[in-house]
Amino acid sequence: MSDDKHKNEGIDAGLIRSLADILNETDLTEIEVERGELRIRVAREVTMTAAAPIQYAAAPAPVAHAAPAAAPASMPSDPAALVSRKGEEVKSPMVGTAYLQPSPEAPQFVKPGDKVKKGQTLLIVEAMKTMNPIQAPRDGVVSEILVGDAQPVEFGEALVMLEA
């Protein structure tokens, strides 16, 4: 038997599966864990489906303790809920982090039910330490906000539903 086989016997397959699950749940592309001398890195390949320039968001600074975050909006488990959405999706023009208010102390830019004018800021997407206002493409009523505050977003991801 080779020495490599003996070294791999101490690897916890359950830990690797857990790390892979975390990647899928959080849309991360890579995660690394170190325990003593054992170091495990799990990564996945990301393919872009939209023909657009790739923009990267700055990684958030590490936090000493995890603060409770607003629950991100999730996809409904009932497929009928997807069909029942009415209106126009306002999509993210870039990869970044969505913020629903201009600062942590300030009120949200908009809430469901708010009437908005064309050009009014709906939320902000931070990309590469630049705050990019996402504006209403037309006059309308916000029917739904599809992302949570400080939630990572992808290019083309629906952020807000806007009705006439």
XYZ file of N, CA, C and O in Angstrom, residues 57 63-64 110 163:
20
model
N -17.578 41.048 -7.064
C -17.844 41.855 -5.881
C -16.700 41.667 -4.899
O -16.096 40.606 -4.833
N -15.851 38.683 10.052
C -16.522 39.188 11.239
C -16.156 38.292 12.424
O -16.142 37.071 12.295
N -15.884 38.903 13.570
C -15.499 38.133 14.751
C -16.659 37.284 15.256
O -16.477 36.195 15.746
N -37.515 51.160 -0.851
C -38.906 50.873 -1.184
C -39.369 49.634 -0.428
O -38.557 48.818 0.019
N -45.134 46.147 -10.797
C -46.412 46.066 -11.524
C -46.785 47.434 -12.061
O -46.312 48.452 -11.563
